[in-house]
Amino acid sequence: MLVTTHLFTPGPTHMPEAVRRAIDVPLQDHRAPDFHKLVLPLQEDLKKIFRTESGEILLFAGSGTSGWDASLANCLSPGDKVLTASYGHFSDLWIAMCKQHKLEVEVIEGAWGEAAPIAEYAKRLAADTNHEIKAVLVCHNETATGVTSDVAALRAAMDKVNHSALLMVDGVSSIGALEFRMDDWGVDLAVCGSQKGFMMPTGLCILGVSQKALKASEVAENPRGFFDFKGLLNQYKGGYFPYTPATTLLHGLAQSCLMILEEGLDNVHARQFRLAEGVRRAVQAWGLELCSRRPEVHSDTVTAILVPEGFDSNDVLKTAYNDYNLSLAAGLSKVAGKVFRIGHMGAVDELMLLGALATTEMVLNDVGINVTLGSGVVAAQKYYRESKQAEPQKAVA
Ligand SMILES: Cc1ncc(COP(=O)(O)O)c(C=O)c1O
């Protein structure tokens, strides 16, 4: 009997029961006189989670990818120069999209497993005395390698040379789970989707947009079609949409925001760190290596694990899925076959992760990677016990 497929991918993530129930509501008229009562408080809650008071949080039907599209289409014109770095699958995909938008893309070659090379960004920004670079792009949490980058340091590098470019940040696998400070970090475009830190089904693109980015969108000349900020904002400021919104998902998102804010952002970040650290201790006990090269850059939402030379990580994934109903995530592009990933973002707790780690140990042995059964579980158990807070947080429902 298939109980359920145990989902440990870094998006979609576990959907809490309370979110599932919030979505399970009758459909409604999105032009009804009281519809704004759902949308306006949701906008305010999202601002708290993005930590912005001055920016707007826009919602489109879509996913993270459409957030990249919307940012580029609204705020830049063909031929504009952007500065970005390549250090993982998702930073590369955004670069490819910049090219589709006919932007001139200056790419810093980074290393997979390393964070965004801030010193190199700083050098290029300092050299750009005429401010030809119109936007600086960075992927905050590279989900493919399990690496988090320092957005505050990038902002500091921009400020140091008084650079006028927009700062566009992919926060798809960070916002709602990892520390993210849109206003403090001077982020002009913050891109997110609903199926990761927000513990929701895919289907919403959630965008933080600064006033500076909104001004840029008034002069940019790219066709933006569905994703037109201005077209949305006309009605959205009053709590309505110019098209038919995904009403049931909005209910779910309101519930997930409530849960995140009730737990408290700092508590969420601390919980994410603690859960991730248990996974990292397990990997160490197995004698395996992380794809992320330094503790300072390890992601607290996803752990990418290298399989030893001569093994194919796809065998780990297949065995996990076929024999144990466990969904782990694949290695992508450059690290395909070399890496498997454990997602631990959103509605997860120690019990769930210990189950995933125990099962992963069986899988690894099944495919011939001989780790001592129980070694990772014990390492994680020890860490979870040692680091248990005096007053445990309310469990995620
Ligand atoms: C960092 C990052 N950016 C962008 C995306 C693309 O988002 P989506 O799959 O929601 O379109 C993903 C998806 O995993 C991601 O992890």
XYZ file of N, CA and C and ligand atoms in Angstrom, residues 63-65 68 90 139 141 143 170 172-173 195-196 202, ligand 1:
58
model
N 5.134 31.180 -11.843
C 6.071 30.522 -10.932
C 7.302 31.423 -10.825
N 8.370 30.920 -10.230
C 9.578 31.731 -10.095
C 10.104 32.207 -11.440
N 10.067 31.315 -12.406
C 10.574 31.658 -13.740
C 9.856 32.872 -14.307
N 11.316 36.089 -13.001
C 12.504 36.574 -13.732
C 12.051 37.371 -14.956
N 20.403 27.730 -11.615
C 19.362 28.764 -11.666
C 19.935 30.122 -12.042
N 21.524 35.418 -7.661
C 20.636 34.374 -7.134
C 20.988 34.191 -5.652
N 19.812 32.198 -3.205
C 20.023 30.818 -2.746
C 20.042 29.909 -3.975
N 19.670 26.877 -5.570
C 19.029 25.632 -5.150
C 19.739 24.407 -5.716
N 17.093 36.900 -7.145
C 16.291 35.680 -7.171
C 16.201 35.158 -5.737
N 13.859 32.885 -4.911
C 12.851 31.831 -5.088
C 12.959 30.773 -3.993
N 14.191 30.371 -3.642
C 14.296 29.332 -2.607
C 14.825 29.900 -1.288
N 5.755 27.895 -4.172
C 5.875 26.476 -3.811
C 7.108 26.116 -3.001
N 7.750 27.122 -2.406
C 8.966 26.788 -1.640
C 8.785 27.239 -0.192
N 2.528 25.224 -6.492
C 3.035 26.160 -7.496
C 1.845 26.911 -8.074
C 16.682 29.605 -7.165
C 15.588 29.303 -8.135
N 15.251 30.236 -9.045
C 14.288 30.015 -9.934
C 13.608 28.833 -9.975
C 12.551 28.620 -10.991
O 11.327 28.675 -10.337
P 10.039 27.897 -10.867
O 10.405 26.477 -10.995
O 9.040 28.177 -9.791
O 9.671 28.529 -12.146
C 13.902 27.839 -9.051
C 13.193 26.553 -9.066
O 13.532 25.614 -8.410
C 14.914 28.090 -8.102
O 15.233 27.162 -7.201
